[in-house]
């Protein structure tokens, strides 16, 4: 409860509450969200924590353990994009979108802490937005449905911070369930929980933070998004989601746009394939009324999912061109050391790789895959990667203090 300690040290007194919003990893569906497609992320155990208390007045005072420079004061009246920059733009953006949607944000003090590595592509920005959204709505007595909070947090990032992200990360942080991946249809915004418990079949999820820092603000992300929109325009569809047959893309003369679109179309299908494998393996499709007890997926399911992960990496590397050297080396080393599959996750150009590995003793972060990736990085003189075991966790929530 380090956020509460920070609160006491910086502001004095006790916070009204402490709220945690998790980061995410993504099992399948990368750069599909802003193309109205499918994504299949899951929440991590790690996240951003906000300890908050209401205070009279129209000022939010923020501090963060990861930003030792001091406190930041945000005047709630007259808040507008561009007025707050740096890390505080994310919480300020949430206050701004809440007010713009007609909710009165209270003045208050908020102390923030995070155990998510920043720049690791594990969605620390969305976790910060979602933790602040929960903290502010709770201390302000605002009762806003989760689905609406997802939209407001995303709008903070798009319209206040100015990064044109899709809706995956905020959805994963606010809507996930422990032991499940979240299937989100980004066109209808319908969600469903897909049972996902690799440990039950002796498998595990290993995140490799490649230490190549990932930034969504450097323009490449926006460029990919514009290319997808241009491909859809030339093909005469509202978005690439409307295409399911890669052969339809032959009508695109431009080879770059054709590759970008092929990634999106094939990744949407891979999401559906993974969901089919997980549902079939747990018996969910066979037991609509819940009459048949679900059985844990067999290892063969993870072999199949792993094959799709490896395929997705190739697609992100060669067609969408968002991978980076450390990710390619980590994936290659992981596969050679016996991972079922591995791929880069998130926006790209830095961040993390997700590997699905055999973990008969329940510890995915130990063993041959870790050793092989560590060795491959050392052999190239690269900074040693960081490893995290990922377990599909619950969505944002209030913590007991
Ligand atoms: C980032 C974005 F924030 C998401 O919306 C998504 O587009 C992802 O990159 C790529 O799948 O995390």
PDB file of N, CA and C and ligand atoms in Angstrom, residues 24 29-31 33-34 165-169 216 221 346-347, ligand 1:
ATOM      1  N   UNK A  24      -2.034  -4.263 -18.841  1.00  0.00           N
ATOM      2  CA  UNK A  24      -2.556  -5.389 -19.614  1.00  0.00           C
ATOM      3  C   UNK A  24      -1.454  -6.017 -20.474  1.00  0.00           C
ATOM      4  N   UNK A  29      -4.554  -9.893 -31.354  1.00  0.00           N
ATOM      5  CA  UNK A  29      -5.284  -8.763 -31.928  1.00  0.00           C
ATOM      6  C   UNK A  29      -4.534  -7.466 -31.686  1.00  0.00           C
ATOM      7  N   UNK A  30      -3.518  -7.206 -32.519  1.00  0.00           N
ATOM      8  CA  UNK A  30      -2.696  -6.003 -32.309  1.00  0.00           C
ATOM      9  C   UNK A  30      -2.943  -5.033 -33.456  1.00  0.00           C
ATOM     10  N   UNK A  31      -3.155  -3.772 -33.108  1.00  0.00           N
ATOM     11  CA  UNK A  31      -3.489  -2.721 -34.080  1.00  0.00           C
ATOM     12  C   UNK A  31      -4.800  -3.042 -34.801  1.00  0.00           C
ATOM     13  N   UNK A  33      -7.722  -2.720 -32.877  1.00  0.00           N
ATOM     14  CA  UNK A  33      -8.794  -2.002 -32.171  1.00  0.00           C
ATOM     15  C   UNK A  33      -9.257  -0.761 -32.930  1.00  0.00           C
ATOM     16  N   UNK A  34      -8.319   0.051 -33.427  1.00  0.00           N
ATOM     17  CA  UNK A  34      -8.744   1.273 -34.132  1.00  0.00           C
ATOM     18  C   UNK A  34      -9.181   0.972 -35.563  1.00  0.00           C
ATOM     19  N   UNK A 165      -4.864   6.542 -29.778  1.00  0.00           N
ATOM     20  CA  UNK A 165      -4.953   5.106 -29.486  1.00  0.00           C
ATOM     21  C   UNK A 165      -6.368   4.584 -29.689  1.00  0.00           C
ATOM     22  N   UNK A 166      -6.479   3.254 -29.740  1.00  0.00           N
ATOM     23  CA  UNK A 166      -7.782   2.600 -29.772  1.00  0.00           C
ATOM     24  C   UNK A 166      -8.294   2.398 -28.345  1.00  0.00           C
ATOM     25  N   UNK A 167      -9.270   1.488 -28.232  1.00  0.00           N
ATOM     26  CA  UNK A 167      -9.975   1.368 -26.946  1.00  0.00           C
ATOM     27  C   UNK A 167      -9.562   0.124 -26.150  1.00  0.00           C
ATOM     28  N   UNK A 168      -8.555  -0.608 -26.675  1.00  0.00           N
ATOM     29  CA  UNK A 168      -8.212  -1.879 -26.024  1.00  0.00           C
ATOM     30  C   UNK A 168      -7.720  -1.718 -24.589  1.00  0.00           C
ATOM     31  N   UNK A 169      -6.778  -0.809 -24.365  1.00  0.00           N
ATOM     32  CA  UNK A 169      -6.081  -0.798 -23.086  1.00  0.00           C
ATOM     33  C   UNK A 169      -7.003  -0.402 -21.930  1.00  0.00           C
ATOM     34  N   UNK A 216       4.190   5.924 -27.547  1.00  0.00           N
ATOM     35  CA  UNK A 216       3.125   6.031 -28.553  1.00  0.00           C
ATOM     36  C   UNK A 216       3.093   7.424 -29.170  1.00  0.00           C
ATOM     37  N   UNK A 221       2.942   5.280 -34.548  1.00  0.00           N
ATOM     38  CA  UNK A 221       1.621   4.706 -34.253  1.00  0.00           C
ATOM     39  C   UNK A 221       0.548   5.420 -35.088  1.00  0.00           C
ATOM     40  N   UNK A 346       1.451  -4.955 -27.918  1.00  0.00           N
ATOM     41  CA  UNK A 346       1.280  -3.505 -27.800  1.00  0.00           C
ATOM     42  C   UNK A 346       1.531  -2.785 -29.113  1.00  0.00           C
ATOM     43  N   UNK A 347       1.781  -1.501 -28.991  1.00  0.00           N
ATOM     44  CA  UNK A 347       1.903  -0.642 -30.162  1.00  0.00           C
ATOM     45  C   UNK A 347       3.132  -0.913 -31.004  1.00  0.00           C
TER      46      UNK A 347
HETATM   47  C1  LIG B   1      -1.461   0.633 -27.923  1.00  0.00           C
HETATM   48  C2  LIG B   1      -2.789   1.350 -28.036  1.00  0.00           C
HETATM   49  F1  LIG B   1      -3.016   2.112 -26.932  1.00  0.00           F
HETATM   50  C3  LIG B   1      -3.939   0.363 -28.229  1.00  0.00           C
HETATM   51  O1  LIG B   1      -5.131   1.063 -28.445  1.00  0.00           O
HETATM   52  C4  LIG B   1      -3.651  -0.609 -29.380  1.00  0.00           C
HETATM   53  O2  LIG B   1      -3.854   0.004 -30.618  1.00  0.00           O
HETATM   54  C5  LIG B   1      -2.240  -1.192 -29.259  1.00  0.00           C
HETATM   55  O3  LIG B   1      -1.254  -0.186 -29.086  1.00  0.00           O
HETATM   56  C6  LIG B   1      -1.873  -2.003 -30.471  1.00  0.00           C
HETATM   57  O4  LIG B   1      -2.698  -3.125 -30.555  1.00  0.00           O
HETATM   58  O5  LIG B   1      -1.391  -0.128 -26.758  1.00  0.00           O
END
